[in-house]
Short mmCIF file of C-alpha atoms in Angstrom, two decimals:
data_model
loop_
_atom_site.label_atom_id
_atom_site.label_comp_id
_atom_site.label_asym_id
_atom_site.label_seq_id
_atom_site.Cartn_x
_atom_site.Cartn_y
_atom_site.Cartn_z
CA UNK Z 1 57.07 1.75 -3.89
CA UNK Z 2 53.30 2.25 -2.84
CA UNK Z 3 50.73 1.11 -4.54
CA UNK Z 4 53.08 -2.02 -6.10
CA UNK Z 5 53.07 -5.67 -5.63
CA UNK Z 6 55.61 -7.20 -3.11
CA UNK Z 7 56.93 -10.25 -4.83
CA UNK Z 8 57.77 -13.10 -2.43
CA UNK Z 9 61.83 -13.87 -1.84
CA UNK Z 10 62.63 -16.04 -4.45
CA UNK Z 11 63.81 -18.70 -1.88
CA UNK Z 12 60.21 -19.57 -1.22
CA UNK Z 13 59.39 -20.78 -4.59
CA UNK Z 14 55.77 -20.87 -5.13
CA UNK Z 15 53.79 -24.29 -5.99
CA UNK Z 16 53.63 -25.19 -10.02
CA UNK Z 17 50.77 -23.49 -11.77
CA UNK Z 18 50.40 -21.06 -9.43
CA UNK Z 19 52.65 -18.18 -11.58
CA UNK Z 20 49.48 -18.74 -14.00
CA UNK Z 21 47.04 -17.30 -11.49
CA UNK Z 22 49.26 -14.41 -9.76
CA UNK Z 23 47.69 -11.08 -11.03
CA UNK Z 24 50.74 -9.37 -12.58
CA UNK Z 25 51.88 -5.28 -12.18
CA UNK Z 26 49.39 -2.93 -10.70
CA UNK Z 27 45.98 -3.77 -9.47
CA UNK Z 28 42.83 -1.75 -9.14
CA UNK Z 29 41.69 -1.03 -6.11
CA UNK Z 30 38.89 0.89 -3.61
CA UNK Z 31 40.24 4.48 -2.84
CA UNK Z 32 41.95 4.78 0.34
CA UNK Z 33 42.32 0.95 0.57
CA UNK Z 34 45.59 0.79 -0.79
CA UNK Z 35 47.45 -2.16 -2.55
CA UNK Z 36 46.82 -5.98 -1.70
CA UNK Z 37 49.82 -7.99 -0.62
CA UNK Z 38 50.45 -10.71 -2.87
CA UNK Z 39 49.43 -12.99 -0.10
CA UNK Z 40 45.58 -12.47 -1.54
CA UNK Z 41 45.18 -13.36 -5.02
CA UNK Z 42 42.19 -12.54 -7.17
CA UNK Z 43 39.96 -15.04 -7.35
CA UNK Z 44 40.48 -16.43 -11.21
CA UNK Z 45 38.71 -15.45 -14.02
CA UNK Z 46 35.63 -17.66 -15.37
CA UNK Z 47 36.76 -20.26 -17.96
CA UNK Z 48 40.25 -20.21 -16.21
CA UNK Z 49 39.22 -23.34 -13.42
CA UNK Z 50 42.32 -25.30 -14.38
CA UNK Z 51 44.76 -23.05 -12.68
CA UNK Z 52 43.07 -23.27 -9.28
CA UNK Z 53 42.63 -26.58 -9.78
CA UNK Z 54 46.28 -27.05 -10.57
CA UNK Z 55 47.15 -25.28 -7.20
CA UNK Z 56 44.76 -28.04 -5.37
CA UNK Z 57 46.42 -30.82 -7.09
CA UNK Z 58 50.62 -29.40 -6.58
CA UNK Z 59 52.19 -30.44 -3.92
CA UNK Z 60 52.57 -27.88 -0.87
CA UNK Z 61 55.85 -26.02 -0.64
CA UNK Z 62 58.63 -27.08 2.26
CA UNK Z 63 56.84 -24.88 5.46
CA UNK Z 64 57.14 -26.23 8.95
CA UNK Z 65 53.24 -26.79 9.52
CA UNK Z 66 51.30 -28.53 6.98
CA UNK Z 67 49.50 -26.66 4.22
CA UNK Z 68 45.88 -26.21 4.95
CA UNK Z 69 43.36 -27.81 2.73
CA UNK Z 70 41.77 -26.09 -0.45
CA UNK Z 71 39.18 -23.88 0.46
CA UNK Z 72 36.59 -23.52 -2.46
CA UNK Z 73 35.58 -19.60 -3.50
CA UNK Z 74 32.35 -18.30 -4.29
CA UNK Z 75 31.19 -21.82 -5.84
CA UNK Z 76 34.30 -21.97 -8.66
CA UNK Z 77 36.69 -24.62 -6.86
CA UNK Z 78 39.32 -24.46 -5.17
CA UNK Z 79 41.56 -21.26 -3.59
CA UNK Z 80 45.09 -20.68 -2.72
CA UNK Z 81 45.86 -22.93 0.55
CA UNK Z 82 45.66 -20.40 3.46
CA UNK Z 83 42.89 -18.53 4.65
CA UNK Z 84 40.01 -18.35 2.46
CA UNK Z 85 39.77 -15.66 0.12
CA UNK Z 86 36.60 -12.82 0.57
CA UNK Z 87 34.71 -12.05 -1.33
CA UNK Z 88 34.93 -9.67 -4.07
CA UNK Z 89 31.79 -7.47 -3.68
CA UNK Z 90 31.56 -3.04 -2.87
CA UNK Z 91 30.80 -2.43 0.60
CA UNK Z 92 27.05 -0.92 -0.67
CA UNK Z 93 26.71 -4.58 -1.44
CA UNK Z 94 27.58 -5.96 1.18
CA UNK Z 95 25.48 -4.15 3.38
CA UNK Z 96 22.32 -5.32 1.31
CA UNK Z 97 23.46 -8.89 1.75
CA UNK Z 98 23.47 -7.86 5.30
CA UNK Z 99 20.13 -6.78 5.63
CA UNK Z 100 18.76 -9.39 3.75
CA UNK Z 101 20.65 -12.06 5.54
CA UNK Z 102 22.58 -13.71 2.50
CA UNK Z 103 26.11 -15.11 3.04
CA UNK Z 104 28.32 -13.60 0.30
CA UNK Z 105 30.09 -16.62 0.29
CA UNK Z 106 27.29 -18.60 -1.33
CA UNK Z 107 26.36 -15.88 -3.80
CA UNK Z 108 27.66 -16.65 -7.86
CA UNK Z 109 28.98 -13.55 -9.29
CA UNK Z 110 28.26 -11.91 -12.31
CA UNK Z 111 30.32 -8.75 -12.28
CA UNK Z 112 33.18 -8.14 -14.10
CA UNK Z 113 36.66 -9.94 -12.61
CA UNK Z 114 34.39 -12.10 -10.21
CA UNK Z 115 32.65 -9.08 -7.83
CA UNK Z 116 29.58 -9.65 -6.90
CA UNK Z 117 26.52 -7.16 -7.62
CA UNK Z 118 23.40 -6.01 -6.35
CA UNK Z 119 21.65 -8.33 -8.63
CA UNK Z 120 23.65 -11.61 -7.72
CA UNK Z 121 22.32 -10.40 -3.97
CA UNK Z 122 18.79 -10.56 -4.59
CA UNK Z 123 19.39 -13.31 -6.84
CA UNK Z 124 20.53 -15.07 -3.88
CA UNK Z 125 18.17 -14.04 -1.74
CA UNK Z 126 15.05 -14.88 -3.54
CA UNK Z 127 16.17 -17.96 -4.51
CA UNK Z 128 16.92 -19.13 -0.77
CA UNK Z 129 12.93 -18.78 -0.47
CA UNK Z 130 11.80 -22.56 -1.89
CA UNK Z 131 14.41 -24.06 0.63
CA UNK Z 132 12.13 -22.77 3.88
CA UNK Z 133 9.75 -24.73 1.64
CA UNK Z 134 10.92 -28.01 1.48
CA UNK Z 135 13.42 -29.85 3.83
CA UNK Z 136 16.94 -28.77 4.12
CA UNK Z 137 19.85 -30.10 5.16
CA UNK Z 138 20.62 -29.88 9.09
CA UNK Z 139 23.66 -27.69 8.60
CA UNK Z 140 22.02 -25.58 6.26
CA UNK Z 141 18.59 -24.90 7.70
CA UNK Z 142 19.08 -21.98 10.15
CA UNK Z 143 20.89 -20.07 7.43
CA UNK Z 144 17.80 -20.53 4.47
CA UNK Z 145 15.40 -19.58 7.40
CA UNK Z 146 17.05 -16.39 8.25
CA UNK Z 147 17.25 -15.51 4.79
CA UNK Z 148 13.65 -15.88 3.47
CA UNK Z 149 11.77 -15.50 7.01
CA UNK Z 150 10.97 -11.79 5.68
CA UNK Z 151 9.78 -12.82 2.13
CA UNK Z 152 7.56 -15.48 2.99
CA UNK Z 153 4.24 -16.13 4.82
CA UNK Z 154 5.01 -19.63 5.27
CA UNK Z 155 8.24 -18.99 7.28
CA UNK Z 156 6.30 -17.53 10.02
CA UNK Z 157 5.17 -20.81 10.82
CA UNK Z 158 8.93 -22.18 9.94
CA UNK Z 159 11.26 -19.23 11.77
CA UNK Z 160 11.84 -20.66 15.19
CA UNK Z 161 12.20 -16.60 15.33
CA UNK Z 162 9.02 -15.32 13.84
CA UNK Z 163 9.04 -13.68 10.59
CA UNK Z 164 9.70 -9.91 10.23
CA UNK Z 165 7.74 -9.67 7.24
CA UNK Z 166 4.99 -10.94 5.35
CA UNK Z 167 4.21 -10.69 1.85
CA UNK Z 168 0.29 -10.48 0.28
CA UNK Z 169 0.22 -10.47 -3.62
CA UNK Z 170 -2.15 -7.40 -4.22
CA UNK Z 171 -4.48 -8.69 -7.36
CA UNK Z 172 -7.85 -9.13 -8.08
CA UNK Z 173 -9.99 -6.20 -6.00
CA UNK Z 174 -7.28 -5.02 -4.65
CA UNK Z 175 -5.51 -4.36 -7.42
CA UNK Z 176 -7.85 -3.18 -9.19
CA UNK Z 177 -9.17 -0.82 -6.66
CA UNK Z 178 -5.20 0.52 -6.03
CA UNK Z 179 -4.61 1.26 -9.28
CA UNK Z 180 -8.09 3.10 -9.78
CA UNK Z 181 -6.97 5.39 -6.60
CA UNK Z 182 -3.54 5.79 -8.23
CA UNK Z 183 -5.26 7.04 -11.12
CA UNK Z 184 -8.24 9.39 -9.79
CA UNK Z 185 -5.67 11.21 -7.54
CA UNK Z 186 -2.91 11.82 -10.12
CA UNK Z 187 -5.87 12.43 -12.74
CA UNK Z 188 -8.22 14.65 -10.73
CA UNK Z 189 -7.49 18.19 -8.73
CA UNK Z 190 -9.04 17.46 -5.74
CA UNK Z 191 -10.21 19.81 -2.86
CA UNK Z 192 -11.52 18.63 0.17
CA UNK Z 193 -14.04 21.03 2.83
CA UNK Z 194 -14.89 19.98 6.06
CA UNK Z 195 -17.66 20.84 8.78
CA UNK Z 196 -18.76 19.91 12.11
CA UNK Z 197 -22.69 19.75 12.92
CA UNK Z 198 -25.02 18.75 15.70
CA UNK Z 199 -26.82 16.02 14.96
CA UNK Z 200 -28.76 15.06 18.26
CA UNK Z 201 -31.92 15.38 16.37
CA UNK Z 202 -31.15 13.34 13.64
CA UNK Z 203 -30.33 10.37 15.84
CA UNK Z 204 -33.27 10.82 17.77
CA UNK Z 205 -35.13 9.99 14.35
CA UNK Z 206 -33.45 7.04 13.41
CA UNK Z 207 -34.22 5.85 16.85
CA UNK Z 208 -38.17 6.75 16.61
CA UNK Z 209 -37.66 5.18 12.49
CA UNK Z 210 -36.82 1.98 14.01
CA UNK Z 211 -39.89 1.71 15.59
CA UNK Z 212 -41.94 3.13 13.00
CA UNK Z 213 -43.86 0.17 11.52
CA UNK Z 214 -43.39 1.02 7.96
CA UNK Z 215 -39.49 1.08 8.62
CA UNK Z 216 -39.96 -2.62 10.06
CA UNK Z 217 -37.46 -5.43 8.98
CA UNK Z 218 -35.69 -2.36 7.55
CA UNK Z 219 -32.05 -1.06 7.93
CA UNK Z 220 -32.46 1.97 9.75
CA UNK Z 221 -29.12 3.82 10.96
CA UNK Z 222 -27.57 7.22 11.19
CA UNK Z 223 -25.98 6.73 7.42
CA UNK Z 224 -29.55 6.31 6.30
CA UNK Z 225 -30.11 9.35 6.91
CA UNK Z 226 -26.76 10.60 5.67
CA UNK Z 227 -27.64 9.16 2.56
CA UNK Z 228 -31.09 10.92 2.53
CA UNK Z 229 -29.59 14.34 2.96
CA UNK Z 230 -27.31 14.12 -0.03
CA UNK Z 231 -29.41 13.14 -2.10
CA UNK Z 232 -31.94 16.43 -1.22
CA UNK Z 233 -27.87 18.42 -1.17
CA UNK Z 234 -27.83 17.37 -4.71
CA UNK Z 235 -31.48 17.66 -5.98
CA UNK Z 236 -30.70 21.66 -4.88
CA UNK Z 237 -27.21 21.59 -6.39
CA UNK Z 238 -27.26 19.11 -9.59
CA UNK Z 239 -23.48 20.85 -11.08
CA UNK Z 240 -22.13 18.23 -8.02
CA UNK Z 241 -23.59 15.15 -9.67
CA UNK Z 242 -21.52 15.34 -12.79
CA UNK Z 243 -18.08 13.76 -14.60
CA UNK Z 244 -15.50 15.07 -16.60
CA UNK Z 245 -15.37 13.87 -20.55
CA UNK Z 246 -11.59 14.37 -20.78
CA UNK Z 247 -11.23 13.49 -24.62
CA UNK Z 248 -14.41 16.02 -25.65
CA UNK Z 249 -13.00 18.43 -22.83
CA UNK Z 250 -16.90 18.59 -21.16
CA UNK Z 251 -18.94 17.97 -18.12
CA UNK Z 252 -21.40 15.64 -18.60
CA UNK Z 253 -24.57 16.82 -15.55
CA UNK Z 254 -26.14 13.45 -14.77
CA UNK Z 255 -30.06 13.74 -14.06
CA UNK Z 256 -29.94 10.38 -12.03
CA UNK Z 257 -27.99 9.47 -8.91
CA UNK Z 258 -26.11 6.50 -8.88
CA UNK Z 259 -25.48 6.25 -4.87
CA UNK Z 260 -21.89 4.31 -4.07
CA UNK Z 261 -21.53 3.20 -0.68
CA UNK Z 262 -18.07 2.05 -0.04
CA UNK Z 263 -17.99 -1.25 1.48
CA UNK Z 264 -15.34 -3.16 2.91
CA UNK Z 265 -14.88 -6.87 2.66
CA UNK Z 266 -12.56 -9.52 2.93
CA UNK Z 267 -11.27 -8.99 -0.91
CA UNK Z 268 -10.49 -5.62 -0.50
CA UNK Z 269 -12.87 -2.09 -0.26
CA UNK Z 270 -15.61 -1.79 -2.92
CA UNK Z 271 -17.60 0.45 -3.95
CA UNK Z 272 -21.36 -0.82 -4.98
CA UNK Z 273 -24.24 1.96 -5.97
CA UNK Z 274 -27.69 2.05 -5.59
CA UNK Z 275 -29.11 3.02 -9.20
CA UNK Z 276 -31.24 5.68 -9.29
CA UNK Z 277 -31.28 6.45 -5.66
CA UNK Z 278 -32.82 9.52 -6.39
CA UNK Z 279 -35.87 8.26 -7.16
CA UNK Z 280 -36.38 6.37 -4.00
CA UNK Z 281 -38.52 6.74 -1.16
CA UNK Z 282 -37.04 6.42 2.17
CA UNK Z 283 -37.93 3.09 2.65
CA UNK Z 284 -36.79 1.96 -0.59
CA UNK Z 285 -33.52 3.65 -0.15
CA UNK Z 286 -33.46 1.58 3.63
CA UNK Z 287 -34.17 -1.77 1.54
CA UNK Z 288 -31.55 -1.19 -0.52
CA UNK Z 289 -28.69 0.14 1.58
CA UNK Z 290 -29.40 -2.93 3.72
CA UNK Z 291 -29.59 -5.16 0.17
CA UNK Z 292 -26.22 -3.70 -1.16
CA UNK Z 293 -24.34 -4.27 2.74
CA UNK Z 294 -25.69 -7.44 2.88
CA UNK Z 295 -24.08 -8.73 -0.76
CA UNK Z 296 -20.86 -6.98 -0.34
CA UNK Z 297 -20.22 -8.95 3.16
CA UNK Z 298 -21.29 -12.37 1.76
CA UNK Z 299 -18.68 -11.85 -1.73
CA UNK Z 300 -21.33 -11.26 -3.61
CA UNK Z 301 -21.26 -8.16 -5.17
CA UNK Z 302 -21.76 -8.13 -8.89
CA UNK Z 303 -19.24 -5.87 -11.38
CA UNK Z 304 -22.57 -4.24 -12.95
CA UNK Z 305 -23.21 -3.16 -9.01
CA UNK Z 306 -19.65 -1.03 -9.43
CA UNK Z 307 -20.30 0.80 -12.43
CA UNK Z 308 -21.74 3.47 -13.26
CA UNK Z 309 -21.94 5.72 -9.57
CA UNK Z 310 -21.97 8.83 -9.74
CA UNK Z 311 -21.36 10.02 -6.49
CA UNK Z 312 -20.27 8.03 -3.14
CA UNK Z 313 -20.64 7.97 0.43
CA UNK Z 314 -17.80 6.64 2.60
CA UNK Z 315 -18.65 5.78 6.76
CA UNK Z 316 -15.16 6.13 8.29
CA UNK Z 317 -17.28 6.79 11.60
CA UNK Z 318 -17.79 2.98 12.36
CA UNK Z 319 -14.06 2.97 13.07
CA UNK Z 320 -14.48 5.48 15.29
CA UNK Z 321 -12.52 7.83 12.95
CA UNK Z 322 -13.65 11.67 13.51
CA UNK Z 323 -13.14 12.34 9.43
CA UNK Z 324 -10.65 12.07 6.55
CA UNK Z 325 -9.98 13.16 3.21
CA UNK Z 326 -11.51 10.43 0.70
CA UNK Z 327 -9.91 9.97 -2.85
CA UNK Z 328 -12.84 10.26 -5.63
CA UNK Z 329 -13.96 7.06 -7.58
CA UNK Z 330 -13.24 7.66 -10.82
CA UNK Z 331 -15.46 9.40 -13.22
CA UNK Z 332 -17.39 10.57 -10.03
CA UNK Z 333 -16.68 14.29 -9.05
CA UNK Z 334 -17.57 13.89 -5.26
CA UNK Z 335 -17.20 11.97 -2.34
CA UNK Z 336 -18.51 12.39 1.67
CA UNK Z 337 -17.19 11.08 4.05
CA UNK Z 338 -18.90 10.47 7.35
CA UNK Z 339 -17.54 10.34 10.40
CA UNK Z 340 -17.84 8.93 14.05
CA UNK Z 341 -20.76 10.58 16.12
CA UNK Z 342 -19.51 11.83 19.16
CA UNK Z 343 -21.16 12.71 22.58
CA UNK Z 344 -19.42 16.32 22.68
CA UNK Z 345 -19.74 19.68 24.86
CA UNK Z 346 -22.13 21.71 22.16
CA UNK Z 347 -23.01 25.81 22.47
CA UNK Z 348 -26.85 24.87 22.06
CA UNK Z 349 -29.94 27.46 22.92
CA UNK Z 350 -27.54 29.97 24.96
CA UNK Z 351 -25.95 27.15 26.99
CA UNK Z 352 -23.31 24.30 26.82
CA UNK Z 353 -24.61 20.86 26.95
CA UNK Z 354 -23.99 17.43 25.58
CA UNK Z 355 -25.06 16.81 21.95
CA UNK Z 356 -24.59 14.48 19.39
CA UNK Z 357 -21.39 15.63 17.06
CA UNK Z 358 -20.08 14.46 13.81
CA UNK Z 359 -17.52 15.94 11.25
CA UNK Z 360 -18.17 15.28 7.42
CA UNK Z 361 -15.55 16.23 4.75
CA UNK Z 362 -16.71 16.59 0.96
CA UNK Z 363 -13.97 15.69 -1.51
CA UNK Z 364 -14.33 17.39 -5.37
CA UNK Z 365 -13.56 17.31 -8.48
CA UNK Z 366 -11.73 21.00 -8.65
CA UNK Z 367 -12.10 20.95 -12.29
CA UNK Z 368 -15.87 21.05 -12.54
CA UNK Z 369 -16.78 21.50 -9.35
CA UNK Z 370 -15.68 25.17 -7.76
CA UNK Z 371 -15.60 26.46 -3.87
CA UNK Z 372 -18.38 27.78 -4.07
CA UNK Z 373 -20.60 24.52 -5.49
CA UNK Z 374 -19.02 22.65 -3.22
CA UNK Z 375 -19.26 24.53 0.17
CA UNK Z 376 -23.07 25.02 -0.82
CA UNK Z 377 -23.68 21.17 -1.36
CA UNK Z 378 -21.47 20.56 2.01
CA UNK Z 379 -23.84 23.34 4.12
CA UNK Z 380 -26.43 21.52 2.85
CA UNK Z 381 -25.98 18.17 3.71
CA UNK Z 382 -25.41 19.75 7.53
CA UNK Z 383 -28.18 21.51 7.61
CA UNK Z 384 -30.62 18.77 6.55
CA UNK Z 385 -28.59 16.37 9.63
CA UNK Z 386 -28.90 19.40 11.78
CA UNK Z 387 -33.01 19.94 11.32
CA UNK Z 388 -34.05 17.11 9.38
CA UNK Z 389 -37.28 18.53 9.10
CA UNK Z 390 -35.84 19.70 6.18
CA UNK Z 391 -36.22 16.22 4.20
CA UNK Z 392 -39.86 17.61 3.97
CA UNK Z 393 -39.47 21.01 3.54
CA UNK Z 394 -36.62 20.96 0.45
CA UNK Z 395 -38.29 17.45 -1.04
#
């Protein structure tokens, strides 16, 4: 009848002890797999070792060819004699062992009736990690290498085949900076605007500043500049230098600028500010642009010099990336980003010719910052790198 166990002809008498570990009536089983023969017996339940053991130890029925040794299963002694027994695990397991090279037949299980689970996988797996680390037996070796050559840095070096994968514990800066981001764009609507502006004449006076002699031993470069006109954007639009006060439900208008640069160093990016950068000349804002660089490349950036911006500039141009769409710091309502100048084909005067291009994007708070403040502080900031006469004129 299908779906019941075929006993064997009772001429072949089975060896002593074994009736103890034949599963008896009906067994479950994976749909459309049908019924096991009897020939495969379930591997026996924990705190039942003496009946495979007792198998091991019986002598071998009357057969023509000699019994085949005990094969040991899953780590719990000793199987029916015959070919080994596989095993017990879902095939969605067995495809993650798979993948993450572990031989099933090395995993302990932990699932009910002996299968083996998701968990006893990457039990396995992560535990095959320290032998990369330390020697291994010959036989062994290949196997422990496959398996943790995508957890580990170190078996890079070991994997005759290179590792796959590499993995960097994300802590100190980093962390702290991820989970900030997490939390500013989950916490804050934001809106970014983007323009495009011709900034040949700006470039052509950070080229005559360099050789100006009260710029000398100065950092003088296009963000400079950049910096220069957002500061005169905000002195004409002061609702963009502001933070939200969640638990009082107000914005809190700063009268001070707090200028964060974002800086990236071997810990991870930071984000120092130049304290009251409004009150700077242009000079003193060179001195300490080239101050706060300086410190953040050498690892020695302060946590006083990350609190307390209130606005930030980030210079995607100097990896030659045309713009983006920069997350806010938190408690900060805006963020520019500044992007790659470009020798581009330019409408200027009546004719094309080649000018100077860049494309800056302005990221805002939507809750306290509207379209409106924002596209004005944006315009702003273009016009000043488009004529920057107008550093005099709207000081």
């Amino acid at each position: 009848e299908p779906g019941v166990l075929v006993e064997p002809p009772a001429a072949a008498p089975a060896p002593a002890g074994a009736a103890e570990a034949k599963p008896q009536g009906r067994q479950p089983v994976l749909v459309g797999y049908g019924v096991v023969e009897s020939s495969t017996r379930r591997r026996p339940r924990k705190g039942a070792a003496a009946a495979p053991a007792a198998v091991a130890e019986a002598p071998a029925a009357p057969a023509p060819v000699p019994a085949p040794a005990p094969v040991a299963v899953n780590g719990h002694g000793a199987g029916v004699p015959g070919a080994p027994e596989r095993p017990l695990a879902k095939p969605p397991v067995r495809k993650l062992a798979k993948d993450l090279g572990v031989d099933l037949w090395a995993v302990r299980p932990t699932g009910p009736d002996g299968i083996i689970t998701r968990a006893d996988v990457q039990a396995a797996a992560a535990a095959a990690v320290p032998e990369v680390q330390a020697p291994a037996p010959a036989a062994e070796a290949p196997q422990a290498v496959r398996a943790a050559a995508p957890v580990t840095a170190a078996a890079s070096a070991a994997s005759p085949d290179g590792a796959r994968e590499t993995r960097i514990p994300v802590k100190g800066v980093r962390k702290a900076t991820a989970q900030a981001m997490v939390g500013s764009a989950f916490t804050a609507p934001h809106v970014t605007e983007f323009v495009t502006v011709d900034v040949t004449r700006t470039m052509k006076l950070v080229q005559e500043l360099k050789q100006d002699p009260d710029m000398a031993g100065l950092r003088v470069n296009p963000l400079l500049l950049v910096a220069k006109a957002l500061l005169v954007a905000i002195r004409r639009n002061p609702g963009i230098n502001a933070s939200w006060d969640e638990a009082n439900q107000e914005i809190v208008e700063k009268h001070y600028v707090n200028l964060g640069i974002a800086a990236a160093t071997p810990r991870g990016l930071i984000v120092p500010n130049i304290k009251d950068a409004h009150a700077k000349t242009l000079p003193e804002l060179a001195a300490s642009l080239g101050e706060l660089v300086a410190t953040a490349r050498e690892g020695r950036t302060g946590p006083a010099d990350m609190q307390g911006g209130t606005v930030t500039i980030t210079n995607v141009g100097v990896f030659g990336v045309d713009t983006g769409t920069p997350i806010l710091n938190p408690g900060e309502a805006a963020i520019l980003a500044f992007g790659a100048v470009k020798l581009q084909p330019w409408v200027h005067k009546g004719k094309v010719r080649p000018r100077q291009v860049t494309t800056l994007a302005l990221s805002f708070d939507h809750r306290l910052v509207d379209g409106e403040l924002g596209s004005k502080v944006l315009a702003d900031i273009a016009a000043v790198l488009e004529h920057p006469k107008r550093l005099i004129t709207w000081a």
